[in-house]
Amino acid sequence: MTSGPTHMRSVVAGIGSFLPARKVSNADLEKMVDTTDDWIVQRTGIRNRHIAGEGETTSVLATHAANAALADAGLTGNDIDLLIVATSTPDYTFPSTATQVQAAIGMLHGAAFDVQAVCSGFVFAMATADKFLMSGSHRRALVIGAETFSRLLDWNDRTTCVLFGDGAGAVVLEAREGAGTIKDRGMLTTHLRSDGRHREKLYVDGGPSTTGTVGHLRMSGRDVFRHAVSMVTDVMVDAFAATGTTAEDLDWFVPHQANRRIIDASAEKLGIAPGKIVVTVDQHGNTSAASIPLALCAAVKDGRIKAGDLVMIEAMGGGFTWGSALIRW
Ligand code: ACO
């Protein structure tokens, strides 16, 4: 077998996740805003979410998930030379949350930085890490999606506050030589898109350079819903075309967990069998960049996703941003 950058694959070597202890059910929310369990379940499929407590910042959640992923891979922080955190809820405006995690896990070399693509952040971070590993410049990446969206929410706005939750998930990616076929383990293809014309549909109404405040999440739910299915199915079709695979070849479909109706409609449009869909939105709500690694971790730990399985991840989020990655686990 020849060696060379074109045959390097980013193989998942470990996974971990972390959820804050505090669980908030729809019944709990009924006491806070004018909503009902029925409305939330019917419109979104969400039943529970976890909310970070005092001192549980994004970097704290991320560090727990990172340590779990490192333990799963049998590695320590210093075995990692690239650390990327996908988040839109950093501890501070700067430095990056990634550098906080880097210090916390005892990683004393390499590079750490944040990626901001809102709910698509984990897919963007995985694609970024994949490019670094494929180029041969780095050997092992820790890719983390971590969010404390509860701190961006307007808790008086029932149209948004019932939808989101907090959490973190992490994967270790390791550069290993493959044969260059879709039978290789690792990331097989990634497809990222964005269209900045859609800001008003999903945004935070504050920031350092505008209001000087953190701001609150604002969303036109119907507009987001209308775009979501076509955007995420487009990038999945791109992934199938790039690899010569079809929906039938997938073992698991692990979408961004925003809304059960978007997930089911996307799967149906592409002919992905319902039994292949990993769903955690019922228990986690929408945890933005954390949702995919949280769902992946749940499905790995309960034995559904196994080495060699073909797994599609995809997401769509504010910007708009959207993307997909096809991974041989
Ligand atoms: N409880 C009870 N009633 C509510 C609530 C609530 N929490 N929120 C809104 N309503 C009411 C509205 O006020 C409205 O009442 P009206 O008809 O008297 O005016 C009614 O319910 C319907 O409101 P819509 O916004 O039209 O409801 P819709 O069926 O579109 O569902 C939802 C709203 C769930 C937000 C849906 O549009 C959606 O899922 N959109 C996608 C949002 C999403 O997934 N965003 C995240 C993706 S990107 C990312 O992850 C950051």
Short mmCIF file of C-alpha atoms and ligand atoms in Angstrom, two decimals:
data_model
loop_
_atom_site.label_atom_id
_atom_site.label_comp_id
_atom_site.label_asym_id
_atom_site.label_seq_id
_atom_site.Cartn_x
_atom_site.Cartn_y
_atom_site.Cartn_z
CA MET A 1 0.00 0.00 0.00
CA THR A 2 1.32 3.42 -0.87
CA SER A 3 1.40 6.08 1.77
CA GLY A 4 0.52 9.68 1.18
CA PRO A 5 -1.75 12.45 2.28
CA THR A 6 -4.60 11.35 0.05
CA HIS A 7 -4.92 8.09 1.96
CA MET A 8 -4.84 9.50 5.46
CA ARG A 9 -8.13 8.98 7.27
CA SER A 10 -9.39 10.63 10.46
CA VAL A 11 -10.54 7.63 12.47
CA VAL A 12 -12.72 7.94 15.57
CA ALA A 13 -10.59 6.55 18.43
CA GLY A 14 -12.77 7.56 21.38
CA ILE A 15 -15.97 9.32 22.36
CA GLY A 16 -17.41 10.88 25.51
CA SER A 17 -20.13 13.24 26.63
CA PHE A 18 -21.39 15.16 29.62
CA LEU A 19 -24.75 16.53 30.71
CA PRO A 20 -25.42 18.85 33.65
CA ALA A 21 -27.20 17.08 36.50
CA ARG A 22 -30.20 19.42 36.53
CA LYS A 23 -33.01 18.04 34.38
CA VAL A 24 -35.89 20.29 33.36
CA SER A 25 -39.05 18.61 32.06
CA ASN A 26 -41.87 20.12 30.03
CA ALA A 27 -43.95 20.01 33.21
CA ASP A 28 -41.30 22.18 34.90
CA LEU A 29 -41.54 24.67 32.02
CA GLU A 30 -45.33 24.79 32.33
CA LYS A 31 -44.72 26.50 35.68
CA MET A 32 -42.40 29.10 34.14
CA VAL A 33 -44.06 30.15 30.86
CA ASP A 34 -47.45 29.80 29.17
CA THR A 35 -46.87 26.44 27.50
CA THR A 36 -47.94 22.81 27.72
CA ASP A 37 -46.24 19.44 27.53
CA ASP A 38 -48.59 18.57 24.66
CA TRP A 39 -47.61 21.63 22.60
CA ILE A 40 -43.87 21.01 23.08
CA VAL A 41 -44.03 17.27 22.37
CA GLN A 42 -46.26 17.61 19.31
CA ARG A 43 -44.28 20.48 17.74
CA THR A 44 -40.75 19.30 18.63
CA GLY A 45 -40.62 15.84 20.28
CA ILE A 46 -38.79 17.37 23.27
CA ARG A 47 -39.67 16.05 26.75
CA ASN A 48 -36.60 16.93 28.84
CA ARG A 49 -33.47 19.01 28.68
CA HIS A 50 -30.48 19.51 31.01
CA ILE A 51 -29.62 22.99 32.27
CA ALA A 52 -26.17 23.98 33.50
CA GLY A 53 -25.86 25.05 37.12
CA GLU A 54 -23.73 27.74 38.68
CA GLY A 55 -20.08 27.26 37.76
CA GLU A 56 -20.95 24.85 34.96
CA THR A 57 -19.57 26.91 32.11
CA THR A 58 -19.17 25.70 28.55
CA SER A 59 -15.48 24.89 29.14
CA VAL A 60 -16.38 22.89 32.26
CA LEU A 61 -18.90 20.78 30.33
CA ALA A 62 -16.43 20.46 27.45
CA THR A 63 -13.63 19.34 29.76
CA HIS A 64 -15.80 16.57 31.27
CA ALA A 65 -16.69 15.34 27.78
CA ALA A 66 -13.06 15.62 26.64
CA ASN A 67 -11.78 13.59 29.58
CA ALA A 68 -14.40 10.91 28.92
CA ALA A 69 -13.39 10.72 25.23
CA LEU A 70 -9.69 10.56 26.14
CA ALA A 71 -10.35 7.75 28.63
CA ASP A 72 -12.37 5.90 25.98
CA ALA A 73 -9.41 6.19 23.57
CA GLY A 74 -6.89 5.20 26.26
CA LEU A 75 -5.09 8.54 25.83
CA THR A 76 -4.17 11.58 27.89
CA GLY A 77 -4.38 15.27 27.01
CA ASN A 78 -0.77 15.40 25.91
CA ASP A 79 -1.41 12.78 23.22
CA ILE A 80 -3.58 15.37 21.42
CA ASP A 81 -2.01 17.97 19.12
CA LEU A 82 -5.15 19.69 17.81
CA LEU A 83 -8.14 20.72 19.91
CA ILE A 84 -11.23 22.30 18.37
CA VAL A 85 -14.28 23.38 20.33
CA ALA A 86 -17.48 24.11 18.43
CA THR A 87 -19.52 26.55 20.48
CA SER A 88 -21.61 29.70 20.25
CA THR A 89 -21.68 30.08 24.02
CA PRO A 90 -18.02 30.58 24.98
CA ASP A 91 -17.03 31.19 28.60
CA TYR A 92 -15.54 34.54 27.57
CA THR A 93 -15.50 36.70 24.46
CA PHE A 94 -11.84 35.71 24.49
CA PRO A 95 -9.71 33.66 25.00
CA SER A 96 -11.29 30.75 23.18
CA THR A 97 -13.06 28.03 25.11
CA ALA A 98 -10.70 25.58 23.39
CA THR A 99 -7.66 27.07 25.11
CA GLN A 100 -9.42 26.78 28.49
CA VAL A 101 -10.06 23.09 27.79
CA GLN A 102 -6.51 22.66 26.54
CA ALA A 103 -5.16 23.81 29.91
CA ALA A 104 -7.71 21.76 31.84
CA ILE A 105 -6.78 18.47 30.13
CA GLY A 106 -3.03 19.06 30.45
CA MET A 107 -2.31 19.45 26.74
CA LEU A 108 0.97 21.34 26.67
CA HIS A 109 1.68 21.54 22.94
CA GLY A 110 -0.18 21.79 19.64
CA ALA A 111 -3.00 24.22 18.89
CA ALA A 112 -6.48 24.87 20.23
CA PHE A 113 -9.18 27.10 18.78
CA ASP A 114 -12.95 27.55 18.61
CA VAL A 115 -15.21 27.15 15.60
CA GLN A 116 -18.46 29.08 15.50
CA ALA A 117 -21.17 27.79 13.20
CA VAL A 118 -23.99 27.59 15.76
CA CYS A 119 -25.88 24.29 15.48
CA SER A 120 -23.68 23.16 12.58
CA GLY A 121 -20.56 23.79 14.67
CA PHE A 122 -19.72 20.17 15.36
CA VAL A 123 -19.89 19.23 11.67
CA PHE A 124 -17.75 22.27 10.80
CA ALA A 125 -15.24 21.34 13.53
CA MET A 126 -15.07 17.71 12.40
CA ALA A 127 -14.49 18.80 8.80
CA THR A 128 -11.79 21.24 9.93
CA ALA A 129 -10.00 18.62 12.03
CA ASP A 130 -10.25 16.15 9.15
CA LYS A 131 -8.44 18.56 6.81
CA PHE A 132 -5.61 19.03 9.34
CA LEU A 133 -5.22 15.28 9.90
CA MET A 134 -5.42 14.43 6.19
CA SER A 135 -2.70 17.00 5.44
CA GLY A 136 -0.32 15.22 7.81
CA SER A 137 0.27 18.38 9.88
CA HIS A 138 -1.38 16.92 13.00
CA ARG A 139 -1.86 13.39 14.33
CA ARG A 140 -4.62 13.41 16.91
CA ALA A 141 -7.50 15.83 17.25
CA LEU A 142 -10.00 16.29 20.03
CA VAL A 143 -13.20 17.68 18.53
CA ILE A 144 -15.75 18.96 21.03
CA GLY A 145 -19.23 20.38 20.72
CA ALA A 146 -20.17 22.20 23.94
CA GLU A 147 -22.90 24.68 24.74
CA THR A 148 -24.68 26.48 27.56
CA PHE A 149 -27.55 27.77 25.41
CA SER A 150 -29.66 28.24 28.54
CA ARG A 151 -27.63 31.41 29.13
CA LEU A 152 -28.63 32.90 25.76
CA LEU A 153 -32.32 32.29 26.24
CA ASP A 154 -35.00 34.81 27.03
CA TRP A 155 -36.81 32.79 29.68
CA ASN A 156 -39.94 34.90 29.13
CA ASP A 157 -40.13 33.94 25.45
CA ARG A 158 -42.07 30.68 25.20
CA THR A 159 -41.39 30.40 21.49
CA THR A 160 -37.68 29.77 22.12
CA CYS A 161 -36.98 28.87 25.75
CA VAL A 162 -38.71 25.49 25.56
CA LEU A 163 -36.51 24.30 22.70
CA PHE A 164 -32.93 24.31 24.00
CA GLY A 165 -30.67 22.59 26.51
CA ASP A 166 -27.03 22.40 27.67
CA GLY A 167 -24.39 19.70 27.28
CA ALA A 168 -21.15 18.62 25.64
CA GLY A 169 -19.80 15.77 23.55
CA ALA A 170 -16.29 14.99 22.30
CA VAL A 171 -14.54 12.65 19.89
CA VAL A 172 -10.87 11.81 19.47
CA LEU A 173 -9.85 11.61 15.81
CA GLU A 174 -6.61 9.86 14.93
CA ALA A 175 -4.81 10.01 11.58
CA ARG A 176 -4.43 6.49 10.24
CA GLU A 177 -3.50 5.29 6.81
CA GLY A 178 -6.34 3.92 4.73
CA ALA A 179 -6.60 2.34 1.29
CA GLY A 180 -8.48 5.34 -0.10
CA THR A 181 -11.75 3.46 -0.52
CA ILE A 182 -15.07 3.84 1.25
CA LYS A 183 -14.28 0.65 3.14
CA ASP A 184 -11.65 2.60 5.12
CA ARG A 185 -12.49 3.47 8.68
CA GLY A 186 -12.69 7.20 9.33
CA MET A 187 -14.16 10.34 7.84
CA LEU A 188 -14.99 9.57 4.21
CA THR A 189 -16.31 12.93 3.04
CA THR A 190 -17.46 16.28 4.45
CA HIS A 191 -19.64 19.00 2.91
CA LEU A 192 -20.03 22.46 4.43
CA ARG A 193 -22.28 25.29 3.30
CA SER A 194 -23.37 28.70 4.51
CA ASP A 195 -25.55 31.55 3.32
CA GLY A 196 -25.19 34.77 5.28
CA ARG A 197 -28.38 36.33 3.93
CA HIS A 198 -30.46 34.51 6.53
CA ARG A 199 -29.21 36.21 9.71
CA GLU A 200 -32.55 37.66 10.79
CA LYS A 201 -34.19 34.24 10.97
CA LEU A 202 -31.98 32.96 13.78
CA TYR A 203 -29.58 35.16 15.69
CA VAL A 204 -28.56 36.56 19.07
CA ASP A 205 -29.49 40.22 19.55
CA GLY A 206 -26.26 41.22 21.26
CA GLY A 207 -22.49 40.98 21.04
CA PRO A 208 -19.25 42.78 21.93
CA SER A 209 -19.22 44.96 18.84
CA THR A 210 -22.93 45.85 18.72
CA THR A 211 -24.62 46.17 22.09
CA GLY A 212 -21.73 45.28 24.36
CA THR A 213 -24.01 42.70 25.97
CA VAL A 214 -24.41 38.96 25.53
CA GLY A 215 -27.94 39.23 24.12
CA HIS A 216 -30.74 36.72 23.68
CA LEU A 217 -31.52 34.14 21.04
CA ARG A 218 -34.18 35.25 18.56
CA MET A 219 -35.74 32.92 16.05
CA SER A 220 -38.41 32.92 13.43
CA GLY A 221 -39.23 29.23 13.93
CA ARG A 222 -41.39 28.80 10.85
CA ASP A 223 -38.73 30.31 8.55
CA VAL A 224 -36.04 28.08 10.02
CA PHE A 225 -38.27 25.05 9.68
CA ARG A 226 -39.02 25.86 6.04
CA HIS A 227 -35.34 25.92 5.08
CA ALA A 228 -34.04 23.15 7.32
CA VAL A 229 -35.16 20.03 5.50
CA SER A 230 -34.04 21.06 2.02
CA MET A 231 -30.68 22.36 3.23
CA VAL A 232 -29.70 19.26 5.21
CA THR A 233 -30.91 16.85 2.56
CA ASP A 234 -28.90 18.74 -0.11
CA VAL A 235 -25.62 18.20 1.75
CA MET A 236 -26.43 14.57 2.44
CA VAL A 237 -27.05 14.04 -1.27
CA ASP A 238 -23.62 15.64 -1.84
CA ALA A 239 -22.08 13.11 0.59
CA PHE A 240 -23.75 10.18 -1.14
CA ALA A 241 -22.62 11.46 -4.57
CA ALA A 242 -19.02 11.96 -3.42
CA THR A 243 -18.74 8.41 -2.10
CA GLY A 244 -21.01 6.48 -4.45
CA THR A 245 -23.19 5.43 -1.51
CA THR A 246 -26.95 5.58 -1.00
CA ALA A 247 -29.30 5.91 1.95
CA GLU A 248 -29.54 2.12 1.99
CA ASP A 249 -25.82 1.80 2.71
CA LEU A 250 -26.15 3.80 5.92
CA ASP A 251 -26.14 1.93 9.21
CA TRP A 252 -26.97 5.02 11.25
CA PHE A 253 -28.26 8.51 10.66
CA VAL A 254 -27.25 10.88 13.48
CA PRO A 255 -28.72 14.30 12.69
CA HIS A 256 -28.52 17.54 14.64
CA GLN A 257 -31.20 17.22 17.29
CA ALA A 258 -33.29 20.38 16.90
CA ASN A 259 -36.73 19.07 16.27
CA ARG A 260 -38.17 15.59 15.76
CA ARG A 261 -40.28 16.74 12.82
CA ILE A 262 -37.25 18.10 10.92
CA ILE A 263 -35.35 14.87 11.61
CA ASP A 264 -38.17 12.61 10.42
CA ALA A 265 -38.93 14.72 7.34
CA SER A 266 -35.24 14.73 6.30
CA ALA A 267 -34.94 10.96 6.73
CA GLU A 268 -38.15 10.35 4.82
CA LYS A 269 -37.12 12.59 1.94
CA LEU A 270 -33.91 10.58 1.47
CA GLY A 271 -35.44 7.16 2.12
CA ILE A 272 -33.55 6.50 5.36
CA ALA A 273 -35.36 3.80 7.32
CA PRO A 274 -36.81 5.05 10.65
CA GLY A 275 -34.95 2.30 12.54
CA LYS A 276 -31.60 3.81 11.50
CA ILE A 277 -32.25 7.24 13.05
CA VAL A 278 -30.60 8.10 16.36
CA VAL A 279 -32.87 10.44 18.33
CA THR A 280 -31.96 12.14 21.61
CA VAL A 281 -33.85 15.42 21.17
CA ASP A 282 -36.59 14.01 23.44
CA GLN A 283 -34.14 13.87 26.36
CA HIS A 284 -31.65 16.68 25.56
CA GLY A 285 -33.64 19.32 23.66
CA ASN A 286 -31.62 21.27 21.12
CA THR A 287 -28.07 21.54 22.49
CA SER A 288 -26.76 23.24 19.32
CA ALA A 289 -23.16 22.17 18.56
CA ALA A 290 -23.27 19.56 21.33
CA SER A 291 -26.25 17.67 19.98
CA ILE A 292 -24.53 15.41 17.44
CA PRO A 293 -21.66 14.21 19.67
CA LEU A 294 -24.17 13.69 22.52
CA ALA A 295 -26.32 11.55 20.20
CA LEU A 296 -23.31 9.70 18.76
CA CYS A 297 -22.06 8.94 22.26
CA ALA A 298 -25.45 7.64 23.40
CA ALA A 299 -25.64 5.29 20.39
CA VAL A 300 -22.05 4.06 20.81
CA LYS A 301 -22.42 3.43 24.53
CA ASP A 302 -25.68 1.49 24.17
CA GLY A 303 -24.11 -0.71 21.47
CA ARG A 304 -25.99 0.54 18.41
CA ILE A 305 -23.04 2.15 16.58
CA LYS A 306 -20.16 -0.33 16.16
CA ALA A 307 -16.75 -0.23 14.49
CA GLY A 308 -17.19 -0.46 10.72
CA ASP A 309 -20.70 1.03 10.66
CA LEU A 310 -21.45 3.74 8.10
CA VAL A 311 -22.72 6.82 9.94
CA MET A 312 -24.11 10.05 8.46
CA ILE A 313 -24.07 13.20 10.55
CA GLU A 314 -25.66 16.46 9.44
CA ALA A 315 -26.73 19.79 10.88
CA MET A 316 -28.20 23.15 10.05
CA GLY A 317 -27.96 26.28 12.17
CA GLY A 318 -27.80 30.05 12.42
CA GLY A 319 -26.11 31.95 9.61
CA PHE A 320 -27.49 29.88 7.96
CA THR A 321 -24.81 27.22 8.09
CA TRP A 322 -25.27 23.58 7.19
CA GLY A 323 -23.16 20.53 6.54
CA SER A 324 -22.77 16.77 6.51
CA ALA A 325 -20.07 14.19 7.17
CA LEU A 326 -20.03 10.52 6.29
CA ILE A 327 -18.00 8.46 8.72
CA ARG A 328 -17.00 4.79 8.72
CA TRP A 329 -16.97 4.22 12.50
N1 ACO B 1 -46.19 26.79 24.03
C1 ACO B 1 -47.45 26.99 23.58
N2 ACO B 1 -47.75 27.71 22.49
C2 ACO B 1 -46.71 28.25 21.81
C3 ACO B 1 -45.37 28.07 22.22
C4 ACO B 1 -45.15 27.32 23.39
N3 ACO B 1 -43.90 27.08 23.85
N4 ACO B 1 -44.59 28.71 21.36
C5 ACO B 1 -45.36 29.26 20.42
N5 ACO B 1 -46.65 29.00 20.70
C6 ACO B 1 -47.84 29.38 19.95
C7 ACO B 1 -47.61 30.59 19.09
O1 ACO B 1 -47.74 31.77 19.84
C8 ACO B 1 -48.67 30.44 18.04
O2 ACO B 1 -49.89 30.88 18.58
P1 ACO B 1 -50.91 31.74 17.66
O3 ACO B 1 -51.26 30.80 16.53
O4 ACO B 1 -52.01 32.02 18.61
O5 ACO B 1 -50.14 32.92 17.21
C9 ACO B 1 -48.77 28.94 17.86
O6 ACO B 1 -48.17 28.35 19.03
C10 ACO B 1 -48.05 28.44 16.63
O7 ACO B 1 -46.76 29.05 16.57
P2 ACO B 1 -45.75 28.72 15.41
O8 ACO B 1 -44.47 29.42 15.66
O9 ACO B 1 -46.42 28.93 14.10
O10 ACO B 1 -45.58 27.15 15.66
P3 ACO B 1 -44.90 26.10 14.75
O11 ACO B 1 -45.85 25.02 14.44
O12 ACO B 1 -44.15 26.71 13.61
O13 ACO B 1 -43.84 25.46 15.76
C11 ACO B 1 -41.51 25.60 16.24
C12 ACO B 1 -42.85 26.29 16.31
C13 ACO B 1 -41.54 24.35 17.07
C14 ACO B 1 -40.44 26.55 16.76
C15 ACO B 1 -41.23 25.23 14.76
O14 ACO B 1 -41.43 26.34 13.94
C16 ACO B 1 -39.86 24.72 14.59
O15 ACO B 1 -39.53 23.66 15.05
N6 ACO B 1 -39.04 25.45 13.84
C17 ACO B 1 -37.66 25.08 13.66
C18 ACO B 1 -36.94 25.63 14.82
C19 ACO B 1 -35.67 24.93 15.00
O16 ACO B 1 -35.56 23.74 14.88
N7 ACO B 1 -34.68 25.73 15.30
C20 ACO B 1 -33.44 25.26 15.54
C21 ACO B 1 -32.77 24.90 14.24
S1 ACO B 1 -31.32 25.71 14.03
C22 ACO B 1 -30.61 25.51 15.45
O17 ACO B 1 -30.63 24.39 15.91
C23 ACO B 1 -30.10 26.71 16.16
#
